[in-house]
Short mmCIF file of C-alpha atoms and ligand atoms in Angstrom, two decimals:
data_model
loop_
_atom_site.label_atom_id
_atom_site.label_comp_id
_atom_site.label_asym_id
_atom_site.label_seq_id
_atom_site.Cartn_x
_atom_site.Cartn_y
_atom_site.Cartn_z
CA UNK Q 1 -38.52 -28.79 -1.91
CA UNK Q 2 -38.13 -27.77 -5.54
CA UNK Q 3 -37.01 -30.64 -7.75
CA UNK Q 4 -35.88 -30.23 -11.35
CA UNK Q 5 -36.52 -33.58 -13.04
CA UNK Q 6 -34.37 -34.13 -16.13
CA UNK Q 7 -35.74 -36.97 -18.28
CA UNK Q 8 -33.51 -38.74 -20.81
CA UNK Q 9 -34.63 -40.35 -24.05
CA UNK Q 10 -34.92 -44.01 -23.13
CA UNK Q 11 -37.77 -46.44 -22.63
CA UNK Q 12 -37.60 -45.94 -18.83
CA UNK Q 13 -38.79 -42.36 -19.44
CA UNK Q 14 -42.34 -43.66 -19.02
CA UNK Q 15 -41.52 -44.20 -15.30
CA UNK Q 16 -40.82 -40.46 -14.98
CA UNK Q 17 -44.58 -39.86 -14.81
CA UNK Q 18 -44.81 -42.06 -11.71
CA UNK Q 19 -41.78 -40.33 -10.23
CA UNK Q 20 -43.47 -36.93 -10.64
CA UNK Q 21 -46.63 -38.29 -9.02
CA UNK Q 22 -44.73 -39.66 -6.00
CA UNK Q 23 -42.71 -36.46 -5.56
CA UNK Q 24 -45.85 -34.32 -5.68
CA UNK Q 25 -47.51 -36.69 -3.22
CA UNK Q 26 -44.61 -36.08 -0.80
CA UNK Q 27 -45.18 -32.34 -1.06
CA UNK Q 28 -42.32 -31.46 -3.44
CA UNK Q 29 -42.66 -29.01 -6.31
CA UNK Q 30 -41.50 -30.55 -9.58
CA UNK Q 31 -40.41 -28.97 -12.85
CA UNK Q 32 -39.91 -31.48 -15.67
CA UNK Q 33 -37.22 -31.06 -18.28
CA UNK Q 34 -37.49 -33.87 -20.86
CA UNK Q 35 -34.86 -34.04 -23.61
CA UNK Q 36 -36.12 -33.91 -27.18
CA UNK Q 37 -35.87 -37.73 -27.48
CA UNK Q 38 -37.61 -38.24 -24.12
CA UNK Q 39 -40.77 -36.68 -25.49
CA UNK Q 40 -41.03 -39.65 -27.89
CA UNK Q 41 -41.39 -41.92 -24.83
CA UNK Q 42 -43.49 -39.80 -22.48
CA UNK Q 43 -46.00 -37.16 -23.54
CA UNK Q 44 -45.14 -33.58 -22.49
CA UNK Q 45 -48.78 -33.03 -21.58
CA UNK Q 46 -48.69 -35.96 -19.13
CA UNK Q 47 -45.67 -34.42 -17.37
CA UNK Q 48 -47.20 -30.98 -17.38
CA UNK Q 49 -50.50 -32.15 -15.89
CA UNK Q 50 -48.83 -34.32 -13.22
CA UNK Q 51 -46.30 -31.66 -12.21
CA UNK Q 52 -48.75 -28.78 -12.48
CA UNK Q 53 -46.04 -26.63 -14.04
CA UNK Q 54 -44.93 -25.72 -17.56
CA UNK Q 55 -42.04 -27.83 -18.81
CA UNK Q 56 -38.53 -26.49 -19.19
CA UNK Q 57 -37.87 -27.11 -22.89
CA UNK Q 58 -35.67 -26.07 -25.77
CA UNK Q 59 -38.06 -23.16 -26.34
CA UNK Q 60 -35.71 -21.29 -24.00
CA UNK Q 61 -33.52 -20.64 -27.04
CA UNK Q 62 -36.28 -18.88 -28.95
CA UNK Q 63 -36.85 -15.12 -28.94
CA UNK Q 64 -39.64 -13.90 -26.69
CA UNK Q 65 -38.17 -14.49 -23.23
CA UNK Q 66 -37.61 -10.77 -22.77
CA UNK Q 67 -33.85 -11.27 -22.53
CA UNK Q 68 -34.10 -13.49 -19.42
CA UNK Q 69 -31.80 -16.49 -19.26
CA UNK Q 70 -34.28 -19.25 -18.56
CA UNK Q 71 -31.68 -21.90 -17.75
CA UNK Q 72 -30.16 -19.64 -15.08
CA UNK Q 73 -33.61 -18.81 -13.68
CA UNK Q 74 -34.50 -22.51 -13.66
CA UNK Q 75 -31.24 -23.43 -11.91
CA UNK Q 76 -31.83 -20.74 -9.27
CA UNK Q 77 -35.32 -22.18 -8.65
CA UNK Q 78 -33.94 -25.74 -8.31
CA UNK Q 79 -33.01 -27.12 -4.88
CA UNK Q 80 -32.20 -30.60 -6.13
CA UNK Q 81 -31.59 -31.94 -9.63
CA UNK Q 82 -32.72 -35.47 -10.45
CA UNK Q 83 -31.98 -37.02 -13.84
CA UNK Q 84 -34.08 -40.15 -14.43
CA UNK Q 85 -33.60 -41.97 -16.66
CA UNK Q 86 -30.02 -40.97 -17.44
CA UNK Q 87 -29.05 -42.49 -20.78
CA UNK Q 88 -25.42 -43.26 -21.70
CA UNK Q 89 -25.42 -40.06 -23.75
CA UNK Q 90 -26.70 -37.94 -20.86
CA UNK Q 91 -24.26 -39.52 -18.38
CA UNK Q 92 -21.36 -38.63 -20.68
CA UNK Q 93 -22.52 -35.07 -21.19
CA UNK Q 94 -23.23 -34.50 -17.49
CA UNK Q 95 -19.87 -35.93 -16.47
CA UNK Q 96 -17.89 -33.90 -19.01
CA UNK Q 97 -19.85 -30.68 -18.59
CA UNK Q 98 -20.99 -30.65 -22.23
CA UNK Q 99 -23.88 -28.21 -22.16
CA UNK Q 100 -25.59 -28.60 -25.53
CA UNK Q 101 -29.25 -28.50 -24.54
CA UNK Q 102 -31.50 -26.95 -21.93
CA UNK Q 103 -31.13 -29.82 -19.44
CA UNK Q 104 -27.33 -29.98 -19.43
CA UNK Q 105 -26.99 -26.18 -19.52
CA UNK Q 106 -29.32 -25.79 -16.55
CA UNK Q 107 -27.60 -28.67 -14.70
CA UNK Q 108 -24.27 -26.84 -14.82
CA UNK Q 109 -25.81 -23.87 -13.02
CA UNK Q 110 -27.60 -25.88 -10.28
CA UNK Q 111 -25.99 -25.29 -6.89
CA UNK Q 112 -27.79 -28.11 -5.02
CA UNK Q 113 -27.22 -31.86 -5.04
CA UNK Q 114 -27.61 -34.08 -8.13
CA UNK Q 115 -29.28 -37.48 -8.12
CA UNK Q 116 -28.78 -39.52 -11.27
CA UNK Q 117 -30.59 -42.76 -12.13
CA UNK Q 118 -28.93 -44.46 -15.12
CA UNK Q 119 -30.92 -46.77 -17.41
CA UNK Q 120 -29.72 -48.55 -20.54
CA UNK Q 121 -29.04 -52.01 -21.95
CA UNK Q 122 -26.73 -54.12 -19.78
CA UNK Q 123 -23.99 -54.31 -22.43
CA UNK Q 124 -23.96 -50.52 -22.73
CA UNK Q 125 -23.83 -50.16 -18.93
CA UNK Q 126 -20.83 -52.51 -18.78
CA UNK Q 127 -18.74 -50.41 -21.19
CA UNK Q 128 -15.66 -48.94 -19.49
CA UNK Q 129 -16.34 -45.48 -20.94
CA UNK Q 130 -19.83 -45.47 -19.38
CA UNK Q 131 -18.37 -46.61 -16.05
CA UNK Q 132 -15.73 -43.88 -16.23
CA UNK Q 133 -18.46 -41.25 -16.58
CA UNK Q 134 -20.37 -42.72 -13.64
CA UNK Q 135 -17.22 -42.80 -11.51
CA UNK Q 136 -16.38 -39.20 -12.41
CA UNK Q 137 -19.87 -38.08 -11.39
CA UNK Q 138 -19.72 -40.13 -8.20
CA UNK Q 139 -16.38 -38.69 -7.12
CA UNK Q 140 -17.84 -35.22 -7.60
CA UNK Q 141 -20.50 -36.05 -5.02
CA UNK Q 142 -23.34 -37.00 -7.39
CA UNK Q 143 -25.61 -39.68 -5.90
CA UNK Q 144 -26.01 -42.50 -8.43
CA UNK Q 145 -29.15 -44.63 -7.89
CA UNK Q 146 -29.19 -48.02 -9.60
CA UNK Q 147 -29.35 -49.33 -12.20
CA UNK Q 148 -30.93 -52.60 -11.11
CA UNK Q 149 -30.79 -56.13 -12.45
CA UNK Q 150 -33.85 -57.43 -14.23
CA UNK Q 151 -35.79 -57.63 -17.49
CA UNK Q 152 -34.58 -55.15 -20.11
CA UNK Q 153 -36.54 -53.67 -23.02
CA UNK Q 154 -34.65 -56.02 -25.40
CA UNK Q 155 -36.25 -59.02 -23.68
CA UNK Q 156 -32.93 -60.03 -22.11
CA UNK Q 157 -32.08 -59.80 -18.43
CA UNK Q 158 -29.17 -57.82 -17.03
CA UNK Q 159 -27.97 -54.73 -15.19
CA UNK Q 160 -29.50 -51.63 -16.68
CA UNK Q 161 -33.07 -51.26 -15.43
CA UNK Q 162 -33.75 -47.86 -13.95
CA UNK Q 163 -34.16 -47.95 -10.16
CA UNK Q 164 -37.78 -47.98 -9.06
CA UNK Q 165 -39.28 -44.48 -8.60
CA UNK Q 166 -39.80 -45.11 -4.83
CA UNK Q 167 -36.06 -45.69 -4.47
CA UNK Q 168 -35.23 -42.52 -6.41
CA UNK Q 169 -37.62 -40.51 -4.23
CA UNK Q 170 -35.93 -41.94 -1.09
CA UNK Q 171 -32.54 -40.83 -2.44
CA UNK Q 172 -33.85 -37.32 -3.17
CA UNK Q 173 -35.25 -37.08 0.35
CA UNK Q 174 -31.95 -38.28 1.86
CA UNK Q 175 -29.96 -35.74 -0.17
CA UNK Q 176 -32.07 -32.92 1.21
CA UNK Q 177 -31.97 -34.04 4.84
CA UNK Q 178 -29.30 -32.22 6.89
CA UNK Q 179 -26.79 -34.77 8.19
CA UNK Q 180 -25.91 -35.25 11.88
CA UNK Q 181 -22.52 -33.62 11.27
CA UNK Q 182 -23.92 -30.52 9.57
CA UNK Q 183 -21.91 -27.47 10.76
CA UNK Q 184 -19.01 -29.69 11.89
CA UNK Q 185 -15.50 -29.42 10.47
CA UNK Q 186 -13.57 -32.65 10.32
CA UNK Q 187 -9.95 -33.16 9.29
CA UNK Q 188 -8.85 -36.63 8.18
CA UNK Q 189 -5.34 -37.74 7.28
CA UNK Q 190 -4.78 -40.77 5.05
CA UNK Q 191 -2.08 -42.73 3.31
CA UNK Q 192 1.66 -42.96 3.78
CA UNK Q 193 4.29 -40.26 3.80
CA UNK Q 194 7.34 -40.48 1.55
CA UNK Q 195 10.62 -39.29 3.02
CA UNK Q 196 13.14 -38.56 0.26
CA UNK Q 197 16.63 -40.06 0.21
CA UNK Q 198 17.50 -38.42 -3.11
CA UNK Q 199 15.33 -37.04 -5.97
CA UNK Q 200 14.10 -40.52 -6.95
CA UNK Q 201 14.28 -42.67 -3.80
CA UNK Q 202 12.33 -42.45 -0.57
CA UNK Q 203 11.47 -44.22 2.67
CA UNK Q 204 7.77 -45.05 2.76
CA UNK Q 205 5.24 -47.65 3.84
CA UNK Q 206 2.43 -49.72 2.37
CA UNK Q 207 -0.54 -47.59 3.41
CA UNK Q 208 -3.01 -47.28 0.53
CA UNK Q 209 -5.12 -44.51 2.07
CA UNK Q 210 -8.28 -46.65 1.92
CA UNK Q 211 -9.03 -46.43 5.64
CA UNK Q 212 -8.70 -42.64 5.77
CA UNK Q 213 -10.61 -42.11 2.51
CA UNK Q 214 -13.49 -44.26 3.80
CA UNK Q 215 -13.62 -42.11 6.95
CA UNK Q 216 -13.58 -38.88 4.92
CA UNK Q 217 -16.39 -40.16 2.65
CA UNK Q 218 -18.49 -41.22 5.63
CA UNK Q 219 -18.01 -37.86 7.40
CA UNK Q 220 -18.93 -35.94 4.23
CA UNK Q 221 -21.99 -38.17 3.79
CA UNK Q 222 -23.11 -37.05 7.27
CA UNK Q 223 -22.90 -33.42 6.25
CA UNK Q 224 -19.50 -32.46 7.72
CA UNK Q 225 -17.14 -30.06 5.96
CA UNK Q 226 -14.25 -32.46 5.47
CA UNK Q 227 -10.61 -31.66 4.74
CA UNK Q 228 -8.74 -34.77 3.68
CA UNK Q 229 -4.97 -34.54 3.89
CA UNK Q 230 -3.67 -37.31 1.69
CA UNK Q 231 -0.20 -38.73 1.34
CA UNK Q 232 0.81 -40.21 -2.02
CA UNK Q 233 -2.08 -42.56 -2.88
CA UNK Q 234 -3.96 -43.55 -6.02
CA UNK Q 235 -7.55 -43.04 -4.89
CA UNK Q 236 -10.28 -40.74 -6.22
CA UNK Q 237 -11.42 -37.93 -3.95
CA UNK Q 238 -14.71 -38.78 -2.22
CA UNK Q 239 -17.62 -36.52 -3.15
CA UNK Q 240 -17.94 -33.26 -1.26
CA UNK Q 241 -14.48 -33.54 0.30
CA UNK Q 242 -11.73 -30.89 0.15
CA UNK Q 243 -8.47 -32.72 -0.52
CA UNK Q 244 -4.95 -31.52 0.10
CA UNK Q 245 -2.17 -33.71 -1.32
CA UNK Q 246 1.10 -33.88 0.57
CA UNK Q 247 4.17 -36.07 0.34
CA UNK Q 248 6.38 -35.85 3.41
CA UNK Q 249 5.60 -35.95 7.14
CA UNK Q 250 6.69 -32.30 7.36
CA UNK Q 251 4.14 -31.33 4.67
CA UNK Q 252 1.45 -33.41 6.36
CA UNK Q 253 2.24 -31.77 9.69
CA UNK Q 254 1.98 -28.26 8.24
CA UNK Q 255 -1.32 -28.99 6.42
CA UNK Q 256 -2.85 -30.83 9.40
CA UNK Q 257 -1.97 -28.23 12.03
CA UNK Q 258 -3.34 -25.43 9.80
CA UNK Q 259 -6.59 -27.29 9.04
CA UNK Q 260 -7.04 -28.49 12.64
CA UNK Q 261 -7.02 -24.98 14.12
CA UNK Q 262 -10.80 -24.61 13.74
CA UNK Q 263 -11.77 -28.29 13.43
CA UNK Q 264 -14.31 -30.08 15.60
CA UNK Q 265 -12.51 -33.39 15.12
CA UNK Q 266 -9.25 -34.66 13.65
CA UNK Q 267 -8.86 -38.30 12.61
CA UNK Q 268 -5.26 -39.38 12.03
CA UNK Q 269 -5.52 -42.52 9.89
CA UNK Q 270 -2.30 -41.72 8.00
CA UNK Q 271 0.76 -43.87 8.44
CA UNK Q 272 3.16 -41.01 9.09
CA UNK Q 273 6.84 -41.95 8.87
CA UNK Q 274 8.47 -41.69 12.28
CA UNK Q 275 11.90 -41.12 10.71
CA UNK Q 276 13.32 -39.41 7.62
CA UNK Q 277 16.80 -39.49 6.12
CA UNK Q 278 18.85 -36.91 8.01
CA UNK Q 279 20.14 -35.48 4.73
CA UNK Q 280 18.59 -35.58 1.25
CA UNK Q 281 21.06 -36.01 -1.60
CA UNK Q 282 20.46 -33.17 -4.10
CA UNK Q 283 21.12 -35.48 -7.10
CA UNK Q 284 20.42 -39.17 -7.67
CA UNK Q 285 22.93 -41.34 -5.80
CA UNK Q 286 24.71 -43.40 -8.46
CA UNK Q 287 24.79 -47.17 -8.15
CA UNK Q 288 28.60 -47.11 -8.07
CA UNK Q 289 28.73 -44.55 -5.28
CA UNK Q 290 28.77 -45.83 -1.78
CA UNK Q 291 25.45 -44.88 -0.17
CA UNK Q 292 25.82 -43.30 3.25
CA UNK Q 293 26.10 -46.35 5.45
CA UNK Q 294 24.28 -46.72 7.68
CA UNK Q 295 21.66 -44.26 6.38
CA UNK Q 296 21.45 -41.59 9.09
CA UNK Q 297 17.87 -40.92 10.16
CA UNK Q 298 16.26 -37.97 11.91
CA UNK Q 299 13.08 -38.24 13.97
CA UNK Q 300 9.91 -36.67 12.51
CA UNK Q 301 7.67 -34.62 14.79
CA UNK Q 302 4.60 -36.46 16.04
CA UNK Q 303 1.59 -34.66 14.53
CA UNK Q 304 -1.03 -36.32 16.74
CA UNK Q 305 0.87 -35.36 19.91
CA UNK Q 306 1.20 -31.77 18.69
CA UNK Q 307 -2.55 -31.57 18.10
CA UNK Q 308 -3.11 -31.66 21.86
CA UNK Q 309 -1.75 -28.11 22.02
CA UNK Q 310 -2.51 -26.98 18.42
CA UNK Q 311 -6.17 -28.04 18.52
CA UNK Q 312 -7.03 -28.60 22.18
CA UNK Q 313 -10.78 -28.16 21.57
CA UNK Q 314 -10.97 -30.76 18.78
CA UNK Q 315 -11.92 -34.36 19.33
CA UNK Q 316 -8.67 -36.18 18.51
CA UNK Q 317 -8.80 -39.67 17.06
CA UNK Q 318 -5.61 -41.64 16.54
CA UNK Q 319 -4.91 -44.98 14.93
CA UNK Q 320 -2.46 -47.48 16.38
CA UNK Q 321 -0.73 -49.82 13.96
CA UNK Q 322 0.43 -52.67 16.16
CA UNK Q 323 2.10 -56.04 15.75
CA UNK Q 324 2.29 -57.10 19.41
CA UNK Q 325 0.10 -56.57 22.44
CA UNK Q 326 -2.65 -54.54 20.77
CA UNK Q 327 -4.50 -53.36 23.88
CA UNK Q 328 -1.44 -52.45 25.95
CA UNK Q 329 0.31 -50.57 23.10
CA UNK Q 330 -2.87 -48.78 21.98
CA UNK Q 331 -3.78 -47.63 25.49
CA UNK Q 332 -0.22 -46.38 26.02
CA UNK Q 333 -0.51 -44.40 22.74
CA UNK Q 334 -3.89 -43.00 23.78
CA UNK Q 335 -2.25 -41.55 26.90
CA UNK Q 336 1.09 -40.54 25.37
CA UNK Q 337 -0.44 -38.82 22.34
CA UNK Q 338 -3.31 -37.24 24.27
CA UNK Q 339 -6.15 -38.44 22.06
CA UNK Q 340 -9.77 -39.08 22.91
CA UNK Q 341 -10.19 -42.25 20.87
CA UNK Q 342 -7.68 -44.65 19.41
CA UNK Q 343 -8.40 -47.25 16.76
CA UNK Q 344 -6.03 -50.19 17.11
CA UNK Q 345 -5.35 -52.57 14.24
CA UNK Q 346 -3.00 -55.54 14.06
CA UNK Q 347 -0.99 -54.72 10.94
CA UNK Q 348 0.77 -58.10 10.97
CA UNK Q 349 -2.48 -60.04 10.45
CA UNK Q 350 -3.39 -61.42 6.99
CA UNK Q 351 -6.10 -59.64 4.99
CA UNK Q 352 -6.51 -56.57 7.21
CA UNK Q 353 -4.65 -53.33 7.92
CA UNK Q 354 -2.33 -51.94 5.26
CA UNK Q 355 -3.64 -51.87 1.67
CA UNK Q 356 -6.45 -54.37 2.10
CA UNK Q 357 -10.14 -53.56 1.61
CA UNK Q 358 -10.93 -54.92 5.10
CA UNK Q 359 -9.84 -54.13 8.60
CA UNK Q 360 -10.36 -55.52 12.09
CA UNK Q 361 -10.04 -53.04 14.92
CA UNK Q 362 -10.60 -52.35 18.58
CA UNK Q 363 -11.63 -48.79 19.39
CA UNK Q 364 -10.42 -47.60 22.80
CA UNK Q 365 -12.00 -44.50 24.31
CA UNK Q 366 -11.24 -42.41 27.34
CA UNK Q 367 -14.80 -43.02 28.48
CA UNK Q 368 -16.55 -46.30 27.85
CA UNK Q 369 -15.62 -49.87 27.14
CA UNK Q 370 -13.38 -50.86 24.19
CA UNK Q 371 -15.35 -51.75 21.07
CA UNK Q 372 -14.13 -54.74 19.03
CA UNK Q 373 -15.06 -54.79 15.34
CA UNK Q 374 -14.27 -58.14 13.71
CA UNK Q 375 -12.97 -58.23 10.13
CA UNK Q 376 -15.20 -56.20 7.75
CA UNK Q 377 -14.87 -53.65 4.89
CA UNK Q 378 -13.11 -50.42 5.85
CA UNK Q 379 -16.30 -48.52 4.89
CA UNK Q 380 -18.15 -50.34 7.71
CA UNK Q 381 -15.35 -49.61 10.20
CA UNK Q 382 -15.61 -45.95 9.13
CA UNK Q 383 -19.37 -45.99 9.73
CA UNK Q 384 -19.04 -47.27 13.31
CA UNK Q 385 -16.15 -44.92 14.07
CA UNK Q 386 -18.20 -41.97 12.78
CA UNK Q 387 -21.13 -43.09 14.95
CA UNK Q 388 -18.83 -42.69 17.97
CA UNK Q 389 -17.43 -39.37 16.71
CA UNK Q 390 -20.97 -38.06 16.06
CA UNK Q 391 -22.04 -39.14 19.56
CA UNK Q 392 -18.98 -37.59 21.27
CA UNK Q 393 -19.43 -34.30 19.37
CA UNK Q 394 -23.13 -34.19 20.22
CA UNK Q 395 -22.25 -34.61 23.92
CA UNK Q 396 -19.79 -31.70 23.66
CA UNK Q 397 -22.53 -29.39 22.37
CA UNK Q 398 -22.68 -27.11 19.32
CA UNK Q 399 -19.61 -26.57 17.19
CA UNK Q 400 -17.47 -23.58 18.20
CA UNK Q 401 -17.11 -23.11 14.43
CA UNK Q 402 -20.90 -22.77 13.92
CA UNK Q 403 -21.94 -19.34 12.82
CA UNK Q 404 -18.45 -18.36 11.73
O1 LIG D 1 -4.13 -46.81 4.39
P1 LIG D 1 -4.61 -48.24 4.45
O2 LIG D 1 -3.91 -49.12 3.45
O3 LIG D 1 -6.11 -48.34 4.37
O4 LIG D 1 -4.19 -48.83 5.87
C1 LIG D 1 -4.76 -48.33 7.03
C2 LIG D 1 -3.73 -48.16 8.17
C3 LIG D 1 -3.20 -49.53 8.59
C4 LIG D 1 -2.56 -47.28 7.71
C5 LIG D 1 -4.50 -47.46 9.35
O5 LIG D 1 -5.53 -48.29 9.77
C6 LIG D 1 -3.56 -47.16 10.51
O6 LIG D 1 -3.30 -47.96 11.37
N1 LIG D 1 -3.02 -45.90 10.54
C7 LIG D 1 -2.04 -45.43 11.52
C8 LIG D 1 -0.66 -45.92 11.13
C9 LIG D 1 0.40 -45.44 12.10
O7 LIG D 1 1.22 -44.63 11.72
O8 LIG D 1 0.28 -45.90 13.32
P2 LIG D 1 1.29 -45.58 14.56
O9 LIG D 1 0.89 -46.52 15.61
O10 LIG D 1 2.70 -45.59 14.10
O11 LIG D 1 0.92 -44.09 14.96
C10 LIG D 1 -0.07 -43.78 15.93
C11 LIG D 1 -0.80 -42.51 15.55
O12 LIG D 1 0.10 -41.40 15.54
C12 LIG D 1 -1.46 -42.54 14.18
O13 LIG D 1 -2.72 -41.92 14.29
C13 LIG D 1 -0.52 -41.72 13.32
O14 LIG D 1 -1.21 -41.06 12.27
C14 LIG D 1 0.05 -40.72 14.31
N2 LIG D 1 1.43 -40.27 13.99
C15 LIG D 1 2.45 -41.16 13.86
C16 LIG D 1 3.72 -40.69 13.60
C17 LIG D 1 3.95 -39.30 13.47
N3 LIG D 1 5.15 -38.83 13.22
N4 LIG D 1 2.92 -38.44 13.61
C18 LIG D 1 1.67 -38.91 13.88
O15 LIG D 1 0.74 -38.11 14.01
#
């Protein structure tokens, strides 16, 4: 693989030489692109000798390149971009798309994955503005490695040490490995729906979207092309995920049925409202006015049930939010809604279900024994659920969408 190694101007730049050596040892081609300040910490000749290639430097701005755009050529050569160490300055410029030097200009034109290994003093790392840049990069699908806790150049200890080169190499290798859901299309719904009463009021529920977002992130991490249909939630989009925001059950239905038509799997983690106000007041109902009493409700269509005819070839995964006999209700829903798997959670239990970081579920399948997962972070539930989805899809054979 062809790795472009951007090197920032910090003391950890000396570790870049080891990183080049390890990458070359694993059979990768490496082109080094140190910033001007990085060359004060690591000698250009060292990088050139270890990589066996000329460096990509600011000389690209000078006449004599025969009119070629070196940063575009370099980006086209690059299969994966690794920036190590990434200083606070580089993190900010990479996150905001400020392209003021050869490294950041080339980075913007790289089509492949980015791996970024921050390194700085612990107090700098803790600054909210630095964290915002890291979060922005992460939500765009950039893999952030480290930093680690340990001795810093100042003599203090803290978070800010660059991750060890072996760890960075492992991350680069993982980014290049095709995931088990490569060529699969997965649709995930998440969050609540809001059903308007008037322009400012609605019927809704407490779903935060966390469960569905964790599933979408996990599926994307395994290489699937993920469409995430999100009700009104305040969560960042996971990296590599296509997100469609909707508000009502009708909008979620329309978006889900359209996206599911050529999906390999659909996971309905959204808490779709079963009912909506039968009529929506065109203007805000005044406090003094008598509200329609009782509020007349109309039944919403059941999206999951409709998927049995709209996407008969897709693996259909439902969730069952229960407060009573979990197994009986979930198995009845599995049959009634025609799904292949159903994930049952007790939404009356403390600390799990709606809006909490954890969940506790039992996964019922058409084939196989139920699988109980005791209380754990929703990301871990997502991992196990995606193991089952990956296994079921593998048993069904190649994606009908492959090659389209
Ligand atoms: O979002 P979080 O805060 O992380 O919380 C997660 C969760 C508790 C919302 C999630 O784990 C969950 O249980 N989601 C399903 C909630 C729900 O609507 O359950 P239900 O038993 O009412 O519906 C069963 C299934 O039918 C669900 O897959 C639901 O998406 C689907 N459904 C329901 C109604 C409807 N009109 N159309 C549907 O497709």
